[in-house]
Every structure is written in structure tokens, then in C-alpha cells.
Short mmCIF file of C-alpha atoms in Angstrom, two decimals:
data_model
loop_
_atom_site.label_atom_id
_atom_site.label_comp_id
_atom_site.label_asym_id
_atom_site.label_seq_id
_atom_site.Cartn_x
_atom_site.Cartn_y
_atom_site.Cartn_z
CA MET P 1 -0.52 28.81 18.82
CA LYS P 2 1.79 25.80 19.12
CA ALA P 3 0.61 22.19 19.29
CA VAL P 4 2.97 19.33 20.11
CA VAL P 5 2.12 15.67 19.54
CA ILE P 6 4.22 13.13 21.46
CA GLY P 7 4.51 9.79 19.65
CA GLY P 8 4.63 9.03 15.93
CA GLY P 9 2.54 5.88 15.74
CA VAL P 10 -0.70 5.70 13.80
CA PHE P 11 -2.57 7.82 16.38
CA GLY P 12 0.07 10.52 16.71
CA SER P 13 0.63 10.68 12.95
CA LEU P 14 -3.05 11.04 12.08
CA ILE P 15 -3.64 13.58 14.86
CA ALA P 16 -0.64 15.60 13.70
CA ARG P 17 -2.00 15.57 10.15
CA GLU P 18 -5.44 16.62 11.39
CA LEU P 19 -3.88 19.55 13.27
CA THR P 20 -2.03 20.74 10.14
CA LYS P 21 -5.44 21.49 8.61
CA TYR P 22 -5.53 24.52 10.93
CA ASP P 23 -3.45 27.69 11.39
CA LEU P 24 -1.16 26.19 14.02
CA GLU P 25 2.53 25.48 14.48
CA VAL P 26 2.49 21.69 14.80
CA THR P 27 5.42 19.59 16.04
CA LEU P 28 5.55 15.79 16.23
CA ILE P 29 8.16 14.32 18.60
CA GLU P 30 9.07 10.65 18.14
CA LYS P 31 11.76 8.89 20.19
CA ASN P 32 12.61 6.39 17.41
CA LEU P 33 14.52 7.27 14.24
CA ASP P 34 11.33 6.99 12.18
CA VAL P 35 7.57 7.02 12.60
CA GLY P 36 5.37 3.93 12.92
CA TRP P 37 7.99 1.81 14.68
CA GLY P 38 6.34 1.17 18.06
CA VAL P 39 3.00 -0.55 18.61
CA THR P 40 2.03 0.42 15.04
CA LYS P 41 4.75 -1.70 13.41
CA ALA P 42 3.90 -5.22 14.58
CA ASN P 43 0.20 -6.04 14.68
CA SER P 44 -2.37 -7.90 12.59
CA ALA P 45 -2.95 -4.95 10.19
CA ILE P 46 -6.72 -5.45 10.34
CA VAL P 47 -9.30 -2.71 9.95
CA HIS P 48 -11.95 -4.31 12.13
CA ALA P 49 -15.66 -4.20 11.35
CA GLY P 50 -16.60 -3.26 14.94
CA TYR P 51 -18.76 -6.09 16.30
CA ASP P 52 -16.32 -7.15 19.03
CA ASP P 53 -16.47 -4.02 21.20
CA PRO P 54 -19.04 -3.63 24.01
CA PRO P 55 -21.54 -0.94 22.94
CA GLU P 56 -20.90 1.18 26.04
CA SER P 57 -17.12 1.21 25.49
CA VAL P 58 -14.97 4.00 24.07
CA ARG P 59 -13.67 1.43 21.58
CA ALA P 60 -17.18 1.00 20.15
CA GLN P 61 -17.56 4.77 19.86
CA PHE P 62 -14.72 4.93 17.36
CA CYS P 63 -14.31 1.51 15.70
CA ALA P 64 -17.12 1.37 13.12
CA SER P 65 -16.78 5.10 12.36
CA GLY P 66 -13.01 4.76 11.94
CA ASN P 67 -13.53 1.77 9.64
CA ALA P 68 -15.85 3.85 7.44
CA MET P 69 -13.15 6.52 7.02
CA TYR P 70 -10.47 4.21 5.62
CA GLU P 71 -11.70 4.19 2.03
CA ASP P 72 -11.34 7.96 1.60
CA LEU P 73 -8.23 8.18 3.78
CA SER P 74 -6.42 5.54 1.71
CA LYS P 75 -7.27 7.44 -1.48
CA GLU P 76 -6.09 10.77 -0.09
CA LEU P 77 -2.84 9.36 1.31
CA ASP P 78 -2.35 6.69 -1.37
CA PHE P 79 -1.70 3.66 0.85
CA ASP P 80 -2.97 0.11 0.39
CA PHE P 81 -6.34 -0.73 1.92
CA LYS P 82 -8.43 -3.72 0.89
CA ARG P 83 -11.96 -4.25 2.19
CA ILE P 84 -11.86 -8.04 2.02
CA GLY P 85 -14.32 -8.94 4.81
CA SER P 86 -13.89 -11.32 7.72
CA PHE P 87 -15.27 -14.59 9.07
CA VAL P 88 -15.60 -15.60 12.70
CA VAL P 89 -15.94 -19.37 12.41
CA ALA P 90 -17.79 -21.73 14.73
CA PHE P 91 -17.42 -25.50 14.92
CA ASN P 92 -20.38 -26.31 17.18
CA ASP P 93 -23.70 -24.97 18.42
CA GLU P 94 -22.15 -23.55 21.59
CA GLU P 95 -19.86 -21.36 19.50
CA LEU P 96 -22.87 -20.40 17.36
CA LYS P 97 -24.36 -18.72 20.44
CA GLU P 98 -21.27 -16.51 20.63
CA LEU P 99 -21.66 -15.61 16.94
CA GLU P 100 -25.26 -14.61 17.61
CA ARG P 101 -24.13 -12.43 20.52
CA LEU P 102 -21.49 -10.76 18.34
CA LEU P 103 -24.04 -10.20 15.57
CA LYS P 104 -26.41 -8.44 17.97
CA GLN P 105 -23.58 -6.41 19.49
CA GLY P 106 -22.30 -5.41 16.06
CA GLU P 107 -25.74 -4.22 15.02
CA GLU P 108 -25.92 -2.10 18.20
CA ASN P 109 -22.54 -0.63 17.25
CA GLY P 110 -23.80 0.31 13.79
CA VAL P 111 -21.79 -2.26 11.83
CA PRO P 112 -23.43 -2.80 8.41
CA GLY P 113 -23.92 -6.08 6.55
CA LEU P 114 -23.37 -8.60 9.35
CA THR P 115 -24.83 -12.03 8.76
CA ILE P 116 -24.38 -15.61 9.98
CA LEU P 117 -23.66 -18.12 7.20
CA GLU P 118 -23.99 -21.91 7.32
CA ARG P 119 -21.36 -24.47 6.38
CA ASP P 120 -21.94 -24.84 2.63
CA GLU P 121 -21.90 -21.11 1.95
CA VAL P 122 -18.86 -20.62 4.19
CA LEU P 123 -16.90 -23.31 2.34
CA SER P 124 -17.98 -22.01 -1.06
CA MET P 125 -16.43 -18.64 -0.14
CA GLU P 126 -13.38 -20.08 1.67
CA PRO P 127 -12.81 -23.63 0.37
CA ASN P 128 -9.55 -24.12 2.32
CA LEU P 129 -11.18 -23.75 5.72
CA ASN P 130 -11.48 -26.79 7.96
CA PRO P 131 -14.42 -28.76 6.49
CA GLU P 132 -15.73 -29.33 10.02
CA VAL P 133 -16.76 -25.67 10.23
CA LYS P 134 -20.51 -25.27 10.86
CA TYR P 135 -21.13 -21.51 10.84
CA ALA P 136 -19.41 -18.16 10.31
CA LEU P 137 -20.25 -14.59 11.19
CA TYR P 138 -19.55 -12.67 8.00
CA ALA P 139 -18.51 -9.00 8.30
CA PRO P 140 -18.08 -7.55 4.78
CA THR P 141 -16.69 -4.20 5.97
CA ALA P 142 -13.53 -5.62 7.58
CA GLY P 143 -10.30 -4.83 5.76
CA ILE P 144 -6.51 -5.02 5.77
CA THR P 145 -3.78 -2.42 5.36
CA GLU P 146 -0.14 -1.72 6.33
CA PRO P 147 -0.23 0.14 9.67
CA TRP P 148 3.26 1.61 9.41
CA MET P 149 2.42 2.98 5.97
CA VAL P 150 -0.67 4.72 7.35
CA ALA P 151 1.65 6.51 9.81
CA ILE P 152 4.34 7.25 7.20
CA ALA P 153 1.79 8.56 4.68
CA ALA P 154 0.04 10.74 7.27
CA VAL P 155 3.35 12.26 8.37
CA GLU P 156 4.55 12.86 4.80
CA ASN P 157 1.31 14.71 4.09
CA ALA P 158 1.51 16.63 7.37
CA VAL P 159 5.08 17.72 6.55
CA GLN P 160 3.78 19.00 3.20
CA ASN P 161 1.37 21.09 5.26
CA GLY P 162 3.93 22.54 7.65
CA LEU P 163 4.52 19.87 10.31
CA LYS P 164 7.86 20.00 12.12
CA LEU P 165 8.99 16.39 12.52
CA VAL P 166 11.42 15.64 15.35
CA LEU P 167 12.92 12.13 15.34
CA GLY P 168 15.26 10.39 17.76
CA GLU P 169 14.32 12.50 20.79
CA SER P 170 12.72 11.19 23.98
CA VAL P 171 10.55 13.42 26.15
CA VAL P 172 12.22 13.74 29.57
CA GLY P 173 10.27 16.51 31.30
CA PHE P 174 7.77 19.37 31.22
CA GLU P 175 7.74 22.97 32.40
CA LYS P 176 4.34 24.15 33.63
CA VAL P 177 2.93 27.59 34.38
CA ASN P 178 -0.42 27.96 36.14
CA GLY P 179 -1.30 24.30 35.59
CA ARG P 180 -0.48 24.31 31.87
CA VAL P 181 2.48 22.86 29.99
CA ARG P 182 4.53 25.65 28.44
CA LYS P 183 7.70 23.80 27.51
CA ILE P 184 8.59 20.18 26.69
CA HIS P 185 12.14 18.98 27.40
CA THR P 186 13.57 16.16 25.31
CA SER P 187 16.85 14.26 25.35
CA LYS P 188 18.23 16.79 22.84
CA GLY P 189 16.28 20.04 23.15
CA GLU P 190 13.16 21.85 24.25
CA TYR P 191 9.89 22.85 22.56
CA GLU P 192 7.27 25.43 23.49
CA ALA P 193 3.67 24.21 23.58
CA ASP P 194 0.18 25.63 24.01
CA ILE P 195 -1.46 22.23 23.38
CA VAL P 196 0.07 18.83 24.13
CA ILE P 197 -1.32 15.54 22.83
CA ASN P 198 0.14 12.41 24.42
CA CYS P 199 0.14 9.50 21.93
CA ALA P 200 3.20 7.70 23.28
CA GLY P 201 1.84 4.16 22.89
CA LEU P 202 3.09 1.74 25.52
CA HIS P 203 4.86 4.62 27.29
CA ALA P 204 1.90 7.03 27.36
CA ASP P 205 1.34 6.42 31.07
CA GLU P 206 4.94 7.42 31.80
CA ILE P 207 4.59 10.62 29.75
CA ALA P 208 1.37 11.52 31.56
CA LYS P 209 3.08 10.93 34.92
CA LEU P 210 5.95 13.23 33.90
CA ALA P 211 3.42 15.94 33.06
CA GLY P 212 1.46 15.44 36.29
CA ALA P 213 -1.65 14.43 34.34
CA GLU P 214 -4.10 11.60 34.97
CA TYR P 215 -3.29 8.23 33.42
CA VAL P 216 -4.17 4.56 33.44
CA PRO P 217 -1.38 2.04 34.10
CA LEU P 218 -0.25 0.25 30.95
CA HIS P 219 1.39 -3.12 30.52
CA PRO P 220 2.44 -4.87 27.32
CA ARG P 221 0.37 -7.66 25.82
CA LYS P 222 2.58 -9.66 23.50
CA GLY P 223 1.41 -11.24 20.27
CA GLU P 224 3.61 -13.64 18.29
CA TYR P 225 3.21 -14.06 14.53
CA ILE P 226 4.32 -16.22 11.62
CA LEU P 227 4.47 -14.82 8.07
CA LEU P 228 4.15 -17.28 5.18
CA ASP P 229 5.41 -16.85 1.63
CA LYS P 230 3.43 -15.29 -1.23
CA LYS P 231 3.41 -18.71 -2.89
CA LEU P 232 0.35 -19.31 -0.70
CA GLN P 233 -1.46 -16.24 -2.06
CA GLY P 234 -5.19 -16.98 -2.28
CA LEU P 235 -5.16 -19.72 0.36
CA VAL P 236 -7.64 -17.54 2.24
CA LYS P 237 -9.33 -14.47 0.79
CA ARG P 238 -10.66 -12.99 4.02
CA VAL P 239 -9.61 -12.49 7.63
CA ILE P 240 -10.38 -15.77 9.42
CA PHE P 241 -11.06 -15.49 13.17
CA PRO P 242 -11.84 -18.37 15.53
CA THR P 243 -14.67 -17.82 17.99
CA PRO P 244 -13.19 -15.29 20.46
CA THR P 245 -12.45 -15.83 24.14
CA LYS P 246 -12.44 -13.41 27.07
CA VAL P 247 -8.68 -12.97 26.59
CA SER P 248 -8.46 -12.12 22.88
CA LYS P 249 -10.01 -12.30 19.44
CA GLY P 250 -8.02 -15.49 18.94
CA ILE P 251 -5.21 -16.64 16.67
CA LEU P 252 -6.07 -15.76 13.07
CA VAL P 253 -5.28 -16.57 9.47
CA LEU P 254 -5.37 -13.65 7.07
CA PRO P 255 -3.90 -12.41 3.80
CA THR P 256 -1.52 -9.44 3.77
CA VAL P 257 -2.00 -6.59 1.31
CA ASP P 258 1.01 -7.74 -0.71
CA GLY P 259 -0.03 -11.39 -1.01
CA GLY P 260 1.49 -13.21 1.96
CA ILE P 261 -0.36 -15.12 4.67
CA LEU P 262 -0.12 -13.89 8.26
CA LEU P 263 -0.79 -16.14 11.26
CA GLY P 264 -1.28 -14.95 14.84
CA PRO P 265 -1.26 -13.38 17.31
CA THR P 266 -0.94 -15.06 20.65
CA ALA P 267 -1.99 -12.96 23.68
CA GLU P 268 0.39 -12.93 26.64
CA ASP P 269 0.31 -10.27 29.33
CA LEU P 270 3.81 -9.18 30.36
CA PRO P 271 5.10 -7.07 33.26
CA GLU P 272 5.63 -3.36 32.74
CA GLU P 273 9.43 -3.72 32.51
CA MET P 274 8.97 -5.75 29.28
CA LYS P 275 7.53 -2.79 27.32
CA ASP P 276 10.46 -2.72 24.91
CA ARG P 277 11.16 -6.44 24.53
CA PRO P 278 9.08 -7.94 21.70
CA ILE P 279 10.72 -11.38 21.68
CA THR P 280 9.40 -14.59 20.16
CA THR P 281 9.36 -17.96 21.93
CA ARG P 282 9.25 -21.57 20.77
CA GLU P 283 6.10 -22.10 22.85
CA GLY P 284 4.33 -19.06 21.41
CA LEU P 285 5.10 -19.90 17.79
CA GLU P 286 4.08 -23.52 18.34
CA LYS P 287 0.76 -22.28 19.66
CA VAL P 288 0.29 -20.21 16.50
CA ARG P 289 0.97 -23.30 14.37
CA GLU P 290 -1.39 -25.49 16.36
CA PHE P 291 -4.34 -23.08 16.46
CA THR P 292 -4.14 -21.93 12.84
CA LYS P 293 -3.94 -25.50 11.56
CA LYS P 294 -7.38 -26.04 13.10
CA LEU P 295 -8.73 -23.20 10.97
CA VAL P 296 -6.87 -23.98 7.72
CA PRO P 297 -5.46 -27.54 7.76
CA SER P 298 -3.48 -27.12 4.51
CA LEU P 299 -1.14 -24.43 5.87
CA ASP P 300 2.40 -25.22 4.70
CA PHE P 301 4.95 -24.29 7.35
CA SER P 302 7.86 -25.06 5.05
CA LEU P 303 7.06 -21.65 3.53
CA VAL P 304 7.72 -19.55 6.64
CA VAL P 305 9.34 -16.25 5.66
CA LYS P 306 9.78 -14.82 9.15
CA THR P 307 8.49 -14.86 12.71
CA PHE P 308 8.07 -11.79 14.89
CA SER P 309 6.17 -10.40 17.83
CA GLY P 310 4.43 -7.15 18.65
CA LEU P 311 3.45 -5.46 21.90
CA ARG P 312 0.19 -3.60 22.37
CA PRO P 313 -0.82 -1.45 25.35
CA GLU P 314 -3.31 -3.06 27.72
CA SER P 315 -4.91 -1.46 30.76
CA PRO P 316 -7.08 -2.68 33.65
CA GLN P 317 -10.26 -1.28 32.05
CA LYS P 318 -9.40 -2.83 28.63
CA ASP P 319 -10.58 0.32 26.89
CA PHE P 320 -9.19 3.46 25.29
CA PHE P 321 -8.39 6.40 27.59
CA ILE P 322 -8.96 9.55 25.50
CA LYS P 323 -9.47 12.64 27.63
CA VAL P 324 -8.41 16.19 28.36
CA SER P 325 -6.56 16.23 31.67
CA GLU P 326 -8.37 17.77 34.63
CA THR P 327 -5.09 18.72 36.32
CA VAL P 328 -3.03 19.86 33.30
CA LYS P 329 -5.52 21.93 31.33
CA ASN P 330 -3.78 21.88 27.95
CA PHE P 331 -2.81 18.18 27.99
CA VAL P 332 -4.74 15.51 26.06
CA ASN P 333 -4.24 11.80 26.70
CA VAL P 334 -4.69 9.30 23.86
CA MET P 335 -3.62 6.11 25.61
CA ALA P 336 -4.48 2.47 26.23
CA THR P 337 -5.11 2.23 22.49
CA ARG P 338 -5.24 -1.54 22.25
CA SER P 339 -7.19 -3.33 19.52
CA PRO P 340 -9.05 -1.96 17.54
CA GLY P 341 -6.68 0.99 17.73
CA LEU P 342 -5.59 0.96 14.08
CA THR P 343 -9.24 0.94 12.99
CA ALA P 344 -10.31 3.69 15.37
CA ALA P 345 -7.36 6.04 14.76
CA PRO P 346 -8.83 8.21 11.94
CA ALA P 347 -12.03 8.82 13.92
CA VAL P 348 -10.08 9.49 17.13
CA ALA P 349 -7.91 12.04 15.29
CA LYS P 350 -10.97 14.05 14.26
CA TYR P 351 -12.50 13.73 17.74
CA VAL P 352 -9.36 14.99 19.48
CA VAL P 353 -9.07 18.06 17.25
CA GLU P 354 -12.75 18.93 16.79
CA GLU P 355 -14.28 17.87 20.11
CA LEU P 356 -11.56 17.85 22.75
CA ILE P 357 -9.37 20.77 21.64
CA GLN P 358 -11.99 23.05 20.12
CA GLU P 359 -15.05 22.20 22.25
CA LYS P 360 -13.78 20.82 25.57
CA MET P 361 -10.66 23.00 25.83
CA ARG P 362 -12.43 25.93 24.11
CA ILE P 363 -9.55 26.72 21.81
CA PRO P 364 -10.89 28.17 18.54
CA LEU P 365 -8.95 26.96 15.51
CA GLU P 366 -9.13 28.46 12.05
CA LYS P 367 -8.90 26.16 9.04
CA LYS P 368 -6.19 26.76 6.46
CA LYS P 369 -7.33 27.74 3.01
CA ASP P 370 -4.33 26.05 1.40
CA PHE P 371 -4.32 22.63 3.12
CA LYS P 372 -3.16 19.94 0.69
CA PRO P 373 -5.00 16.69 1.51
CA GLU P 374 -3.22 14.38 -0.94
CA ARG P 375 0.06 12.52 -0.80
CA LYS P 376 1.37 10.18 -3.50
CA ARG P 377 3.11 6.88 -2.79
CA ILE P 378 6.54 5.92 -4.08
CA VAL P 379 6.07 4.45 -7.55
CA HIS P 380 6.68 0.69 -7.60
CA TYR P 381 8.00 0.39 -11.14
CA SER P 382 7.56 -3.36 -11.60
CA GLU P 383 3.80 -2.86 -11.23
CA LEU P 384 3.66 -0.50 -14.23
CA PRO P 385 2.75 -1.75 -17.72
CA LEU P 386 5.98 -2.84 -19.42
CA GLU P 387 5.94 -0.05 -22.02
CA GLU P 388 5.45 2.59 -19.34
CA TRP P 389 8.24 1.07 -17.24
CA ARG P 390 10.54 1.12 -20.30
CA ARG P 391 9.87 4.85 -20.76
CA GLU P 392 10.66 5.47 -17.08
CA ILE P 393 13.98 3.62 -17.49
CA GLU P 394 14.83 5.79 -20.50
CA ARG P 395 14.21 8.88 -18.36
CA ASP P 396 16.14 7.49 -15.38
CA PRO P 397 18.12 4.20 -15.65
CA ARG P 398 17.80 3.70 -11.85
CA ALA P 399 14.15 2.77 -12.44
CA GLY P 400 15.43 -0.39 -14.18
CA ARG P 401 18.07 -1.46 -11.65
CA LEU P 402 16.50 -4.07 -9.39
CA VAL P 403 18.00 -4.05 -5.91
CA CYS P 404 15.48 -6.25 -4.04
CA PHE P 405 14.67 -9.20 -6.29
CA CYS P 406 12.12 -10.78 -3.92
CA ASN P 407 9.80 -7.77 -4.10
CA GLU P 408 11.19 -6.24 -7.30
CA VAL P 409 12.26 -2.94 -5.75
CA THR P 410 14.44 -0.68 -7.90
CA GLU P 411 17.27 1.67 -7.01
CA LYS P 412 15.09 4.66 -7.90
CA GLU P 413 12.49 3.62 -5.31
CA ILE P 414 15.16 3.37 -2.62
CA VAL P 415 16.58 6.79 -3.53
CA GLU P 416 13.07 8.25 -3.37
CA ALA P 417 12.54 6.71 0.09
CA ILE P 418 15.75 8.41 1.23
CA ARG P 419 14.58 11.70 -0.28
CA ARG P 420 11.37 11.36 1.77
CA GLY P 421 13.24 10.84 5.03
CA ALA P 422 14.49 7.24 5.32
CA ARG P 423 17.84 7.22 7.12
CA THR P 424 18.03 3.58 8.24
CA LEU P 425 17.65 0.14 6.70
CA ASP P 426 14.25 -0.25 8.35
CA GLY P 427 13.28 3.18 7.02
CA ILE P 428 13.89 1.84 3.51
CA LYS P 429 12.20 -1.46 4.29
CA PHE P 430 8.92 -0.02 5.53
CA ARG P 431 8.65 2.52 2.69
CA THR P 432 9.51 0.23 -0.24
CA ARG P 433 9.15 -3.43 0.95
CA ALA P 434 12.80 -4.04 0.08
CA MET P 435 14.18 -6.64 2.55
CA PHE P 436 10.56 -7.66 3.26
CA GLY P 437 10.56 -10.66 0.94
CA ARG P 438 11.72 -14.24 0.94
CA CYS P 439 15.39 -13.56 1.72
CA GLN P 440 14.65 -10.87 4.36
CA GLY P 441 17.50 -8.73 3.07
CA GLY P 442 20.06 -11.52 2.73
CA PHE P 443 20.64 -10.61 -0.92
CA CYS P 444 19.91 -6.88 -1.09
CA MET P 445 20.94 -5.41 2.28
CA ALA P 446 24.56 -4.77 1.26
CA ARG P 447 23.46 -2.95 -1.90
CA ILE P 448 20.96 -0.83 0.06
CA LEU P 449 23.71 0.08 2.54
CA LYS P 450 25.84 1.34 -0.33
CA ILE P 451 22.96 3.42 -1.71
CA LEU P 452 22.31 4.92 1.73
CA GLU P 453 26.02 5.66 2.11
CA ARG P 454 26.15 7.38 -1.28
CA GLU P 455 22.94 9.37 -0.96
CA LEU P 456 23.47 10.50 2.65
CA GLY P 457 27.17 11.20 2.23
CA VAL P 458 28.13 9.23 5.35
CA ASP P 459 30.36 6.26 6.07
CA MET P 460 28.57 2.91 6.06
CA SER P 461 29.47 2.43 9.74
CA GLU P 462 27.18 5.37 10.60
CA ILE P 463 24.09 3.72 9.09
CA ARG P 464 21.78 1.89 11.45
CA MET P 465 19.30 -0.94 11.05
CA LYS P 466 16.73 0.74 13.30
CA SER P 467 17.93 2.32 16.55
CA GLU P 468 21.11 4.19 17.47
CA ASN P 469 22.46 0.94 18.92
CA SER P 470 21.67 -1.28 15.91
CA TRP P 471 24.88 -0.77 13.93
CA VAL P 472 25.38 -2.95 10.86
CA VAL P 473 29.06 -2.35 10.05
CA ASN P 474 31.46 -2.19 13.00
CA GLY P 475 34.14 0.43 12.30
CA LYS P 476 34.79 2.78 9.41
CA VAL P 477 34.76 1.23 5.95
CA ARG P 478 36.80 4.08 4.42
CA GLU P 479 39.21 6.55 5.97
#
């Protein structure tokens, strides 16, 4: 029995891992040169509590349950997850009514611990908030993580358990027999399939169309962000939401897992042809500045590290579309996974494998006896006690050679990232946080290029930043 997952974002990665718990041949096909680089890469990194989703929605079905799974998942896969809680703040009695509605909705959705706090308690917990705040809905179960690392960790663990990972190949067609997909054609090859799971993010509607399956039309909703330096660590301790509107949850202020402060996102609906163009604009970033200053007046924009934007898939029904196709009997759609997609993904992965494949499609799967549930992260040596770090340097001097000074990343960490599959500068960046700091690679990129060149045995001109077209060095460095 052969299962093929299309798309290596957080949904595809977790579903692929879930499938490797069973006696199946599992293949994950990702068009980019690494996993977690689409919708997963650029979002707010929030594990939502679950009060924002209408109780009758598919989103509500999976949000609170997905949130509850993150504690154990982060321990098994050894990625950062911090349950820091969130505030939705209100500045007047009209906004208080919306907090009361969200509280009631959250309780219907099974979200634990929700409560509305008054001004003094809010400011005692978050003293840097605008002192004009009157109320806040407190959700203690909300958390933060690194979405790309959830995908990377899930795939690393799945590969340990037999996953075949295919990178840099786009799906271009399907062969069907008696209403079932039997072969998937990519830009470079073909793959047999008994089960197909479509997790292609913003392009999932196009994949479903190719297969002749049902779909909902998707368009990109752009969010622009500003990342502030770790010097502001502690400015806020929780995720700070404004009172939401019908368009979005609002422009937020939140800490990142490694100590920065993230501001955003905006919410701008774009035409379908903009699915691969996550650009920033002066107007969008100015809006982020203006709205976040109302929440936290002391924000210091002289400490901007970078600006960026992300695209998430939006659909007319504004809800997930997770179904077995009626027309292509072995094809599962996991699409329109807008917010709270990151939060819902672990619960959706279990649902797809246990309910849709085994119950709905009536495909019996037998669990492996030797599934290995744990994966260990790359050791970040500067976080070790000094004596332990000294012993590691004695064993391997590369553990003492700092390459990225902003985030204190050593040569040994970069070599380990390459050993685990990094083939590009971004592959190193998202596995180690090198080039993620204050200088954004200005100091360390050249050194990382040399390490990649040495370890991969290729000329520097063959190394890419991210995609096949993102060359860094034009022309051969050595003959």
C-alpha cells in the first residue's frame, strides 16, 4: 500500500509522520527545495486557544484539540513551544461586548481557563500595555512556536520511520484507473499511489483540479510583519490581540520563542495570480506601526531587525476544506487551511489517517511495532553550561567555532543541519537560526557558503539561497 502526500508544510509534514506509524510506503512530495517554506514559513507562529472560531465550523472542530496536543508533540519532536497565554484587549464598553461574545464562544468550543480581566489586573500582568486599556479576555492555553520547525521536525522523524522525501518536484498530472489515482506525475518523475493526500497550501485547489477532485477556490490573503530586536525581550510576555474585526484577528504584538518581538499581520486579500508574491509595502508596514503603537506605546522602531510578509490561503467559506473526494475515491483534500491552521494541524493529521482513510475510505491500516516517536533537535552549544560546552569542544573543535555571532551558532551546528538535509542557505537558517539575527546574514553568510561548499562537495555557484533561481554567486568560483 502506497500513500503519497503532496505538500511539505505543517499539515503535509504532520500527516506524513502520522502515516509512517503504519505499515505503508509513504512519500512526501514538496515543490520547494525544503519543507516548511510555503504558507508555514511566514505567519504569526501562534498556537491559538480556540475562542475565535464559530462553534459550527470545521476550524472549531480542530483548534482547541490541536492546541492540547502541542505539549506532547513538542516533547516528542523536540521543538520549541511555550504556552504563554494571550490577551484580547478592549478599550471601551462596546469592545467589552465582543470579549463577552468570544468568551461564550470559546466555552462552547471547549477552551479551558478563559476569563475577562479588568484594567488593574491586565496592567499588573502586562505593564507595557497602553494604560487606557479597560478589559482583556485572558486565554492561558495560547502559545507560540516556530512553524517551520514543526514541519522540519515532523519530517525528520518521519524519515527515521521510512518516509521517502522528494524535494524540488512539482506535481504536474495524475493517471487514474476506475476513478482512482494510480500514478502521480511530477516535473522530474512519477510515483505510484493507492492513497493521495493533497496538502498543497495555496495551490491545493490547482492540485485538486488536476486530479479531477472537488475543491474550493483559494486566493492569497497577505499579512505584513515587522520583527524587532531581542533587546526588547520581555516588553510583552503574552500574545496581545486587539479586539477582532470581521476581516481578521487584528494586528498583534507578541514575543517570539527566541526572544524577539513580532508585530503584525495586516490582512489584504489578493487576486489568485499573486499566490507566489509575498511582497511588503510602505503602506502595509506603516499600518503595522500605527496599530501596534496603540497596543504598546513604548515600541521602539529603531530596533527593527527585518520586515516580511506571508500569504495564507483564504476561501469563500472562510473555513477548512478537509474531505475525501466523491469523484476520486482515493484522494483526500486538506485545503483552505487558513488561521488557525498551525494550531489545528496535529489534530487534523490524526483525523485524516484515523477517520478519513481508515473509516471513510475503509482502508485498514496496521500499526508498526517499531515506530520511533522521538526526534532530537540540533544541539545549540552556546546554551549548554560552560563546562559541558568545553568538553564538547575538546571532542570536536567545530563546536567552539562561532559562525553566526548574532545567535551564537557554531560550525558544528551548521554541519549537522547539512547532515540532516539542508542544501541551501535558507535550509541552514531555518534549522539553526544562523542568519536570523541582527545582521540577517551580513556577517556570517559568506562563511556558511564556504561550509556548504565544503560539506556538499560542490562549487559555491551551485548553492542557492532558497529556490533554483535564487543564486548567490554568479559563475564558478573555482575551475
